[in-house]
Structures are given as C-alpha cells and as structure tokens.
Coordinates of C-alpha atoms and ligand atoms in Angstrom, one line a residue:
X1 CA 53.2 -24.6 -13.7
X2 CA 55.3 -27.8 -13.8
X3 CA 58.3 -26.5 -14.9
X4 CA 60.3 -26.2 -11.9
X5 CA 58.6 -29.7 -10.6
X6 CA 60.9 -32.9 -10.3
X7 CA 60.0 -35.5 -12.7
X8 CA 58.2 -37.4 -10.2
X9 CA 55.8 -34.5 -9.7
X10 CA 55.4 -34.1 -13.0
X11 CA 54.3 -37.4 -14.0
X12 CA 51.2 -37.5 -11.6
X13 CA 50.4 -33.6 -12.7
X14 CA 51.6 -32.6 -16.0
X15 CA 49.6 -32.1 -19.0
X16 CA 46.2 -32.5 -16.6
X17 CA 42.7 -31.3 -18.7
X18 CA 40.1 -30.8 -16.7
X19 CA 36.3 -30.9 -18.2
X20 CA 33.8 -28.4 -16.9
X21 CA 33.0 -31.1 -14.1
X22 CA 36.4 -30.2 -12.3
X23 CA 36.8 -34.6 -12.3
X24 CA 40.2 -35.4 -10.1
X25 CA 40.9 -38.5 -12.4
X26 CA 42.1 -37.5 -15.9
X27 CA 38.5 -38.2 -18.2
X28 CA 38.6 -40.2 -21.2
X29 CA 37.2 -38.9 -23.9
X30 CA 36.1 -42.1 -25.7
X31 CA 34.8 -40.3 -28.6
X32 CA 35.9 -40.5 -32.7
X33 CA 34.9 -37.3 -33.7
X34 CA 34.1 -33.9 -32.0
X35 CA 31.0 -31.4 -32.7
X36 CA 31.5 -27.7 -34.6
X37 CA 29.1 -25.1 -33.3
X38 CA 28.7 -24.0 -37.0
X39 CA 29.9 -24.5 -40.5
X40 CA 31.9 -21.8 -40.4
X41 CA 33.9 -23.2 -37.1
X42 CA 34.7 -26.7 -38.9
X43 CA 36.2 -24.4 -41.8
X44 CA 38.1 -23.0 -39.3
X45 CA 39.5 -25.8 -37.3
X46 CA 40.6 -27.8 -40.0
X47 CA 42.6 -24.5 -41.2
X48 CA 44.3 -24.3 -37.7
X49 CA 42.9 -26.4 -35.2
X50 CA 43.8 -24.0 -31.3
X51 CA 45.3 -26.2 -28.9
X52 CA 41.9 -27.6 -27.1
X53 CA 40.3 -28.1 -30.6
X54 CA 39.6 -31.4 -32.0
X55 CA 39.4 -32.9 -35.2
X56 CA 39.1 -36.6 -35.1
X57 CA 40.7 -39.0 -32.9
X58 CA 43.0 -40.1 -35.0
X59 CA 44.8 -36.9 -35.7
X60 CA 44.4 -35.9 -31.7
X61 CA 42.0 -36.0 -28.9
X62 CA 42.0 -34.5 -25.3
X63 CA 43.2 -38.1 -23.3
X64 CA 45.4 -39.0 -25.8
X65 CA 46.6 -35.1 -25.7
X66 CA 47.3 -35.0 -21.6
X67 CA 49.3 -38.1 -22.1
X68 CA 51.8 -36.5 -25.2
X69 CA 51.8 -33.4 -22.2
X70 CA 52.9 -35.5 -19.1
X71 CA 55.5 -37.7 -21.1
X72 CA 56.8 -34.8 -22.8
X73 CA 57.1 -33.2 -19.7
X74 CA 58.9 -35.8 -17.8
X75 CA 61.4 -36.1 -20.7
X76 CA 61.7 -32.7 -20.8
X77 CA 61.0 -32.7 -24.9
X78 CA 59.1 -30.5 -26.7
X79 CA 56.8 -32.2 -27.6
X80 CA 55.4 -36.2 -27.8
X81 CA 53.1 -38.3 -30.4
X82 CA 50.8 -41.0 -28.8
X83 CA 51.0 -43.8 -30.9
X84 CA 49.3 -47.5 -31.4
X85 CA 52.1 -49.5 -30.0
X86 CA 55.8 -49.3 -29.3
X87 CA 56.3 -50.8 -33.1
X88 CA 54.4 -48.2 -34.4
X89 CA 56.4 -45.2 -32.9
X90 CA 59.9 -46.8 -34.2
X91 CA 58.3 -47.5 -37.3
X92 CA 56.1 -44.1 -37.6
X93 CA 59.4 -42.1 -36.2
X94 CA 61.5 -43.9 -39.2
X95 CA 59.5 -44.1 -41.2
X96 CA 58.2 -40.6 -41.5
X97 CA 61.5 -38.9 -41.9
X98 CA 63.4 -41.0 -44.2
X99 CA 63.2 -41.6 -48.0
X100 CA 64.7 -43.5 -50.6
X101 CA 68.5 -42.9 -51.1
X102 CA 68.8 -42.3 -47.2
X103 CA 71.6 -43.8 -45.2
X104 CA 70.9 -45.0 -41.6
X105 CA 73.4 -46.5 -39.0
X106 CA 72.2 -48.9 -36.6
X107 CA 73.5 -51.0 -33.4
X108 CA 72.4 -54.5 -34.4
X109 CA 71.7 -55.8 -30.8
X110 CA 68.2 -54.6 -31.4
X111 CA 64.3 -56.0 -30.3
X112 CA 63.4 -58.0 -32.9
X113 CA 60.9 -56.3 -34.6
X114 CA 62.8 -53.1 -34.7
X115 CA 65.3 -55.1 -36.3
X116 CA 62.5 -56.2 -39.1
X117 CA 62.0 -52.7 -39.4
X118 CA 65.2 -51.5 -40.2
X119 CA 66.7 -54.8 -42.4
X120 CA 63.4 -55.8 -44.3
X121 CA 61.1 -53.0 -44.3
X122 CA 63.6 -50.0 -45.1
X123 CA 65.5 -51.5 -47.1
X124 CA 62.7 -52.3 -49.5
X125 CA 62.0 -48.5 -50.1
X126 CA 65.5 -47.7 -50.9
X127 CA 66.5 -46.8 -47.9
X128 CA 70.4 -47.8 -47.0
X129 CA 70.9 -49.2 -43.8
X130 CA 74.6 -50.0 -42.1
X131 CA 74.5 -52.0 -38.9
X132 CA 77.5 -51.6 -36.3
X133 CA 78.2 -53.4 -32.9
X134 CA 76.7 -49.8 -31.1
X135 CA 79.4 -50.6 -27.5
X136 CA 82.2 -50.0 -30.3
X137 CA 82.4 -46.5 -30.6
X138 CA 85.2 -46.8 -33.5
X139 CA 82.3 -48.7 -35.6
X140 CA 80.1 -45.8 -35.3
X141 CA 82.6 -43.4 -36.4
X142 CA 83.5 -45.7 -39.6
X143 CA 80.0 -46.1 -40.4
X144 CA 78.5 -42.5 -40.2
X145 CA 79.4 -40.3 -42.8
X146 CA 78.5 -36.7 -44.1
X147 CA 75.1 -37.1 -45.0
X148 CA 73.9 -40.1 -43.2
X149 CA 70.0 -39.4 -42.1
X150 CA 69.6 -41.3 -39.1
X151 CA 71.4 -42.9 -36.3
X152 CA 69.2 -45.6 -34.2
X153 CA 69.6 -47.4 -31.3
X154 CA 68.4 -49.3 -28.1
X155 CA 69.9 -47.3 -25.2
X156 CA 70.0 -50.4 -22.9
X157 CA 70.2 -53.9 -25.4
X158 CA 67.8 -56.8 -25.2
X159 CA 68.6 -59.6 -23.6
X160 CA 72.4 -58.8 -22.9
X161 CA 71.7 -55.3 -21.5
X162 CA 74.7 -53.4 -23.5
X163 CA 74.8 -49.9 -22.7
X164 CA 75.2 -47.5 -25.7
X165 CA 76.9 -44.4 -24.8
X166 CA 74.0 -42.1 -25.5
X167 CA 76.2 -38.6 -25.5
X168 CA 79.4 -40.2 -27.5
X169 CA 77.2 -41.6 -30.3
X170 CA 75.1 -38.7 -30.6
X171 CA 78.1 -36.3 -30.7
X172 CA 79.4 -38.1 -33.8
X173 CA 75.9 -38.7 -35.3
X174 CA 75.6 -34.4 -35.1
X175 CA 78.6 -34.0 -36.7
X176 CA 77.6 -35.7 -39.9
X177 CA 74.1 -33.9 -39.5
X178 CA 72.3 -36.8 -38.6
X179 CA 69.4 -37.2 -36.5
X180 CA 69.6 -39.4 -33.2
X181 CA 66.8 -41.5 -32.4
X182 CA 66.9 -43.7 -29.1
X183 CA 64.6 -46.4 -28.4
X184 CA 65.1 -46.1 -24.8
X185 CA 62.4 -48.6 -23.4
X186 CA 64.4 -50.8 -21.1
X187 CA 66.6 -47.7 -19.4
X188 CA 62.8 -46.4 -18.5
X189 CA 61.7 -42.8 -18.4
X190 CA 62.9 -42.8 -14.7
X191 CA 66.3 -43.6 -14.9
X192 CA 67.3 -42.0 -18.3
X193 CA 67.9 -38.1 -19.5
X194 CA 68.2 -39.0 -23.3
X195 CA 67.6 -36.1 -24.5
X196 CA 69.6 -34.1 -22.3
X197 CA 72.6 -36.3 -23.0
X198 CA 71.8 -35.5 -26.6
X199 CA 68.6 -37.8 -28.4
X200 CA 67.1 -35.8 -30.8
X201 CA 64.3 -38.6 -30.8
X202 CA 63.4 -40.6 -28.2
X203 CA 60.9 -43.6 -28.2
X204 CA 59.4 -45.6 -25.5
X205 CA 56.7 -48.6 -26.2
X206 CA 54.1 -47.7 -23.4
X207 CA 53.6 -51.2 -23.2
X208 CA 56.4 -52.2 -20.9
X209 CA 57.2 -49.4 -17.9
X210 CA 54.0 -46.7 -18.4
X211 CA 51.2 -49.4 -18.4
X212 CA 53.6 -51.5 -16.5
X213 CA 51.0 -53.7 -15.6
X214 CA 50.0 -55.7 -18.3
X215 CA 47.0 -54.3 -19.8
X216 CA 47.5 -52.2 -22.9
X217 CA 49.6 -52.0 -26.0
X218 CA 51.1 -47.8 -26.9
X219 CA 53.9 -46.2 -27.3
X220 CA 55.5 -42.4 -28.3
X221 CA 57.7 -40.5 -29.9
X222 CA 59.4 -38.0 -28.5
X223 CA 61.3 -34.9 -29.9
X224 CA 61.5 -31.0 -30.6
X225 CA 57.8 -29.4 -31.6
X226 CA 59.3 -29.3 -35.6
X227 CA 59.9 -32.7 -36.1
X228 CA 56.5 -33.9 -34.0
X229 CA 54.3 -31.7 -35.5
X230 CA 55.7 -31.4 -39.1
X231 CA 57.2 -34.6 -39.8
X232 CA 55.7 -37.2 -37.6
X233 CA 52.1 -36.2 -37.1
X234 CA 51.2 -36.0 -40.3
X235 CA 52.6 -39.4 -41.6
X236 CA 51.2 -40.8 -38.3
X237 CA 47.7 -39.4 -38.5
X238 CA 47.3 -40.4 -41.7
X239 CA 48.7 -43.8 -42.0
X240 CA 46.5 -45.1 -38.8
X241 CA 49.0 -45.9 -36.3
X242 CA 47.6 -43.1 -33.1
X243 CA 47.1 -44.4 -29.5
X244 CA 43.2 -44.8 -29.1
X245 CA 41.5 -42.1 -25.9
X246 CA 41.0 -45.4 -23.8
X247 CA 44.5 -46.3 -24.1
X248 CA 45.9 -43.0 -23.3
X249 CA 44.0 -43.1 -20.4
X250 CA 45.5 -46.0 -19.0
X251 CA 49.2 -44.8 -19.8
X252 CA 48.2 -41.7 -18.0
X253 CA 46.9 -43.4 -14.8
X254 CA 50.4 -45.8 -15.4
X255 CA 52.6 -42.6 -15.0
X256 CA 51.7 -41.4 -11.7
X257 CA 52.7 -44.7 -10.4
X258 CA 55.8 -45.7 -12.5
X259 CA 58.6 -43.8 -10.9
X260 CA 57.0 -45.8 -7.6
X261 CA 57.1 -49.2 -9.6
X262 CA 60.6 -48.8 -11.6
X263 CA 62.5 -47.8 -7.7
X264 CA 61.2 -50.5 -6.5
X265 CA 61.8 -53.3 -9.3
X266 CA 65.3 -51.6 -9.5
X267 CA 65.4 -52.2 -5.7
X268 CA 64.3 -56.0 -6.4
X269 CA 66.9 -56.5 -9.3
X270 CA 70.1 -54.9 -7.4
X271 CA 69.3 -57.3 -3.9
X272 CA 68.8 -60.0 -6.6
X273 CA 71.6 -59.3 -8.9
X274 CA 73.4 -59.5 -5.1
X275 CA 72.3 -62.6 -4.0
X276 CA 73.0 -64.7 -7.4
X277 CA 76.7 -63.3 -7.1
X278 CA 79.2 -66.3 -7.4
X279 CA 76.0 -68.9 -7.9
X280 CA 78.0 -72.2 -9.1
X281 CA 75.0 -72.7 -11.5
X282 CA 75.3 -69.7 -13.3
X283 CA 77.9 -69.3 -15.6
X284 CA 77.5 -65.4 -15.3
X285 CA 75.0 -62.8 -14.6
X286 CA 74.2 -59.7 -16.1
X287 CA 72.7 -56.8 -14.5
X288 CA 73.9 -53.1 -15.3
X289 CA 73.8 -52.2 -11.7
X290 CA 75.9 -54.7 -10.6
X291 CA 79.7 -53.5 -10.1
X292 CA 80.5 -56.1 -12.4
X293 CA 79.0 -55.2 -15.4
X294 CA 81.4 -54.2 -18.4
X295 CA 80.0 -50.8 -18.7
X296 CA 79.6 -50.4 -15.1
X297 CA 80.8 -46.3 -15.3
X298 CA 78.7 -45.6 -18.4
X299 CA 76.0 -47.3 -16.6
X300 CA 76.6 -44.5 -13.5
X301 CA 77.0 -42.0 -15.6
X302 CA 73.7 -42.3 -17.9
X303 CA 71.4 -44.0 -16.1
X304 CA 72.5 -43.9 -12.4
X305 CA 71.1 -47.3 -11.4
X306 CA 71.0 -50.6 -13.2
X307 CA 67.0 -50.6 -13.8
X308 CA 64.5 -53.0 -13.8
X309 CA 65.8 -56.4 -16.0
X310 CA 68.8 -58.9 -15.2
X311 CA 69.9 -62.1 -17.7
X312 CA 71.4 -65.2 -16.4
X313 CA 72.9 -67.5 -17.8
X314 CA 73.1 -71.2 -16.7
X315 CA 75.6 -73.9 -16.9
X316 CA 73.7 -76.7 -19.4
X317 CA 72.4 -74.7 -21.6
X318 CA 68.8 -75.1 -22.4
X319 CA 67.4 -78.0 -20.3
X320 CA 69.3 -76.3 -17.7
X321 CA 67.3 -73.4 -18.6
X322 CA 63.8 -74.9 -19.0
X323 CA 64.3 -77.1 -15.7
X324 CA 64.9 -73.6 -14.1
X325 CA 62.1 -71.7 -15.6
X326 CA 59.5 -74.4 -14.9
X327 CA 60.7 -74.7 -11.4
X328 CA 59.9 -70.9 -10.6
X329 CA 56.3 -70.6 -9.0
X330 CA 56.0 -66.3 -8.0
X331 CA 57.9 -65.8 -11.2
X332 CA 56.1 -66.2 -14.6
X333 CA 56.9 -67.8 -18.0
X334 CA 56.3 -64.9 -20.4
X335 CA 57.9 -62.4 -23.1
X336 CA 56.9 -58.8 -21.4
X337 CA 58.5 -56.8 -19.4
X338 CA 58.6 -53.9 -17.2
X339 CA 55.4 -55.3 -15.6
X340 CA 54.1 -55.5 -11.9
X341 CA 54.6 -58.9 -12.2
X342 CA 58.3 -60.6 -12.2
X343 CA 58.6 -62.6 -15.9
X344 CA 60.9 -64.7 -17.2
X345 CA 61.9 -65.4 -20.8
X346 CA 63.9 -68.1 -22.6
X347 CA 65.1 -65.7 -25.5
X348 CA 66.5 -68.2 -27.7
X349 CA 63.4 -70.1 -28.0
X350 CA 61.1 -67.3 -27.9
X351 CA 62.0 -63.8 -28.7
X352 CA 65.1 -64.1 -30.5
X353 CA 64.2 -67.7 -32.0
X354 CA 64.3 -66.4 -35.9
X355 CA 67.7 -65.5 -35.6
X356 CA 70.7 -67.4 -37.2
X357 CA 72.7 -69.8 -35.0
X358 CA 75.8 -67.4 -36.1
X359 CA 73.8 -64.3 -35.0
X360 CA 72.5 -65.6 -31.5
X361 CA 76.3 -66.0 -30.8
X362 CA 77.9 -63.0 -31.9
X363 CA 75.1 -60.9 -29.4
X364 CA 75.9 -63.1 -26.6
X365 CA 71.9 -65.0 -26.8
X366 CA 73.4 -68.4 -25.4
X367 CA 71.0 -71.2 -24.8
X368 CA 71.0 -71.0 -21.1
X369 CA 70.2 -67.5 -21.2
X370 CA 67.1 -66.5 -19.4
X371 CA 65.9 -62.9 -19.0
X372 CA 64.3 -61.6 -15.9
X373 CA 61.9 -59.0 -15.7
X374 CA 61.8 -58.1 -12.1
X375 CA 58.5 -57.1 -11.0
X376 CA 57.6 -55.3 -7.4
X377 CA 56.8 -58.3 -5.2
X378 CA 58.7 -58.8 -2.0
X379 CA 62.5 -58.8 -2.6
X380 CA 62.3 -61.8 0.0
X381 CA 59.7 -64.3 -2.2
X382 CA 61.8 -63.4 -5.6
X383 CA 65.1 -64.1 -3.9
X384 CA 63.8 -67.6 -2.5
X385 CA 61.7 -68.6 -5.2
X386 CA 64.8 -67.9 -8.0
X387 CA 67.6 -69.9 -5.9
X388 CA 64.8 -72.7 -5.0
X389 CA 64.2 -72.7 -8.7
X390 CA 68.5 -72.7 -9.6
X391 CA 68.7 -75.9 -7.5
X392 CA 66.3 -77.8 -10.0
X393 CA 68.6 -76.6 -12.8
Ligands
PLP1 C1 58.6 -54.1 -26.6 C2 59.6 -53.3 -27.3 C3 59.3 -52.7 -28.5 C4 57.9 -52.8 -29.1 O1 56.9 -52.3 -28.4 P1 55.4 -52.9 -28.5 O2 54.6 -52.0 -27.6 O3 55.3 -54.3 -28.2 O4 55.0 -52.7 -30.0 C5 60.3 -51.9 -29.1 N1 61.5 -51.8 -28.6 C6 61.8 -52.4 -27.5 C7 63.2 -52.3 -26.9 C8 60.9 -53.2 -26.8 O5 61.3 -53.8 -25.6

C-alpha cells in the first residue's frame, strides 16, 4: 500500500502491525519468547517460521519486525536487519559475509570504531584489508582488483565531512564483483538514495538521526532479501547482536518525526554555515551545503542538501577551541550526533584521540577543530549563542 507513497509517508506508515486491539501507536511486544498452540506448530515454525510467526526475540519479533519494514521501505531495499547498535550492524554486516583469505578496500577517513573493526578485528581472521583515501577515485581503482569481497565506506566522513562518490565507487567495486557496503549515518536516510545510486549494503546506527533524541542505542543493515536473510540473519541471530522489542519501538516512533527533525537541523546548519562565512576567528568552515565546500556538485548531486553537521576550525588551536566550547551555553559539550539537541565535540581530544599525531593530520583532525551537531532549536539562539561563544575564543 506504500509503494507509491513519498518517503516521508512512508516513514510514519510503513511496515505498521496492528494487534487485534486495532492500537494507533505501533505496540511493543516486550516479550522473549512466543507461545505454539501445539507440539506439532513449534515443529513447524522452526521448519519455516510464516511471516507473522515468532520464534524468539532474538531471531525476530513483531516491534523489531515493523521497524526492518518501515526503514526498508524508506530506503527502498529489500529488506533490513534490526540490530543492537550501529557497531553491531558494520560489524554483523562484515562480519557475516567475509572469511579468511578475503580482500576488502576501505576509505580510511572512517568513525573510529569502524576503523577497529576493519584494521584490528579483520585482520586477525585473515581477512586482507587495503585502505585508500575514498575522495581519490584513482586509489579506488588501484586498490580493487578481480576478486576483492568488499568495498566499505562512510558516505559523508567524520569530522571533515568528505563526500565519497557513492555511484563512481560502486561502479568500480561491481566490476571486480565486489559487494558495496555504505555506512551512510551522517548523510541521513532523508537526504541519501544509496541504494539507488548503487549500495548493495547500506548501514545506519539508529542511534544518531532515527532515535535522534538521545535515548537509545540500534542500528540496521540494509540490503536485497538474499543477503539479509541468508547471510546476515543467521550470523546475527546467532551471535547476539539483534535490536531488543523496546528499542525498536523507539526507532519506530523516531521515524515518523525524522524527515521533520533532519529539514529542520539542515535548515539550522545552512543559516549557520551562512552566518560564520568570512568569521576572522575561524580559519575555515566546513559544511557540505555551503557553496564552498570542495565537493560542492557531488554534494548536489547525491545528497541534495548539506545535512545536519558542520566542523570549524579555529585560529589557536586547542585553547582556542576549549575557550570556545566552554563559552557556548544552548549548545552542549558531547560526542553524539544527529540529536534534537545541538552538540559539540572537540575530536582530537575525544573521538579521534587514539589516533597518531601523523594520522590526525593527513584526515584534516587539526586541534582547533570542533564538530557541530546542529540540533532543531531556533536558528536565532544557535546563531547568537555560537558567535557570542567565537568572541571568547
Ligand atoms: C555512531 C556511528 C557508528 C556507531 O554507531 P553506534 O550506534 O554508536 O554503535 C558507526 N558509524 C558512524 C559513521 C557513526 O557516526
């Protein structure tokens, strides 16, 4: 029924179960285990198990099930798996389909657990793992060859916000046979098509734009019904890492307001991005919707607006940087994002601290970076309260 349905449509209807008690809010079913009207049905369901039969909530359950329906739907995929946390659908989704002797390519500018993943965790099974600068599309041609398993990247970088050129890498990557697999969390579900400009696999950590307001850890992987339900389920259900019923239900009641949320934050950060122009304490600012941004065309062309995060970065480095972030009062100091709520981080002291000095440089993580979250508060208060807190710095 929601075929036809814009995305914003879908993602307050799709996927909608309703119990025999016709409820208008999505129900969560905060059960483990369901009940079999006879020996002979349990045989039966755990031969095939019909599409509103349940096993145990680790392997499925009704509020985690409308949730896999309404993102899937949205992203226009065949299918989705709910999982525990945005770390365990990149690890579940790499996990699950790669074996020793593999060969992955990688951007490097990645979140840094994903980059645990891929350097120390994959690598320890045998797994061969190549990173390239993912903006260089000549380093992704180099690096894939015939046979490579996996391509894997962050469609939008953290905290530089890079664009990777989602249909150019992908085209290569299907050349050499490989599976594409997009962790796509800071373009949103809102402002990106990955799959239609060619993902095979696309990831989101619930945690940031779905909940979007701070409560619960998820995430979900995203792809065609074959690799879902033969290759990812079953490593998934069986290694522990599925969303739990309560917080599907709070990623469910996140959808119908993200689109909402994400217009208006990307409203926020564009008037921002604006207003900081030419600021003689920043020594630049990044923002992919700003017509100065690098990729400013591949920005047009895959995500149509600049979403929901800006980096700046101040002249003085990191006292200039501190001075500035304790100075902000609507803002907070925290390492989220996507939220309600407009947050700040300091990422080479916080999120990006482990790295080498060396590395911080080469992906642009200065000291006086700070990166902004922009939240849904009054364009107005944001705009006052961040120049207020630049004449501190
Ligand atoms: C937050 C984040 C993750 C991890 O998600 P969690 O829900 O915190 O496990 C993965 N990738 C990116 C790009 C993220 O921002």
């Amino acid at each position: 029924m929601t075929k036809d349905l814009s995305k914003r449509t879908r993602a307050v209807h799709a996927g909608t179960r309703r119990s025999q008690y016709g409820e208008v809010s999505e129900a969560i079913f905060l059960t483990q285990g369901f009940v079999y009207d006879s020996a002979e049905a349990a045989e039966a369901r755990f031969i095939e198990a019909g599409p509103d039969e349940f096993i145990y909530a680790r392997y499925g359950n009704p509020t985690v099930a409308m949730f896999e329906e309404r993102i899937a739907s949205l992203e226009g995929a065949e299918d989705a798996f709910a999982t525990a946390s945005g770390m365990a659908a990149v690890s579940g989704a790499l996990t699950s389909m790669l074996r020793a002797g593999d060969h992955v390519v990688s951007s490097r500018a990645l979140f840094g657990s994903c980059l645990y993943v891929l350097e120390e965790v994959l690598t320890r099974y045998g797994v061969e793992v190549t990173f390239v600068d993912g903006t260089d599309l000549a380093q992704w041609e180099a690096a894939i060859r015939p046979g490579t398993k996996a391509v894997f990247f962050e469609s939008l970088s953290n905290p530089t916000l890079q664009v990777i050129d989602i249909a150019a890498v992908s085209a290569l990557a299907h050349k050499a046979g490989a599976t594409v697999l997009v962790d796509n969390v800071f373009a949103t579900p809102v402002w990106s098509d990955a799959i239609a400009q060619g993902a095979d696999v696309v990831i989101y950590s619930a945690t940031k734009h779905i909940d979007g307001q701070g409560r619960a850890l998820g995430g979900v992987i995203l792809g065609t019904r074959e690799f879902i339900r033969k290759t990812v389920e079953p490593y998934l259900k069986h290694t522990g890492g599925s969303m739990s019923p309560f917080t599907a239900w709070v990623m469910l009641k996140g959808l119908e307001t993200m689109d909402l949320r994400v217009r208006a934050q990307t409203a926020n950060a564009t008037a921002i991005a604006k207003a900081l122009q030419d600021h003689p304490k920043l020594r630049r600012i990044i923002y992919p919707g700003h017509p100065d941004h690098a990729q400013h065309d591949l920005v047009k062309r895959q995500m149509r607006e600049g979403g929901t995060v800006l980096s700046v970065d101040l002249h003085g480095g990191k006292e200039a940087a501190f001075r500035f972030l304790n100075a902000i009062s609507v803002g907070v100091i925290s390492n989220n994002l996507g939220d309600a709520k407009t947050i700040m981080t300091h990422p080479a002291t916080t999120t990006h601290q482990r790295l080498p000095e060396d590395q911080k440089e080469a992906l642009g993580i200065t000291p006086g970076l700070v990166r902004i979250s922009i939240g849904i508060e009054h364009e107005d208060d944001l705009i006052a309260d961040i120049l207020a807190a630049l004449d501190q710095a």
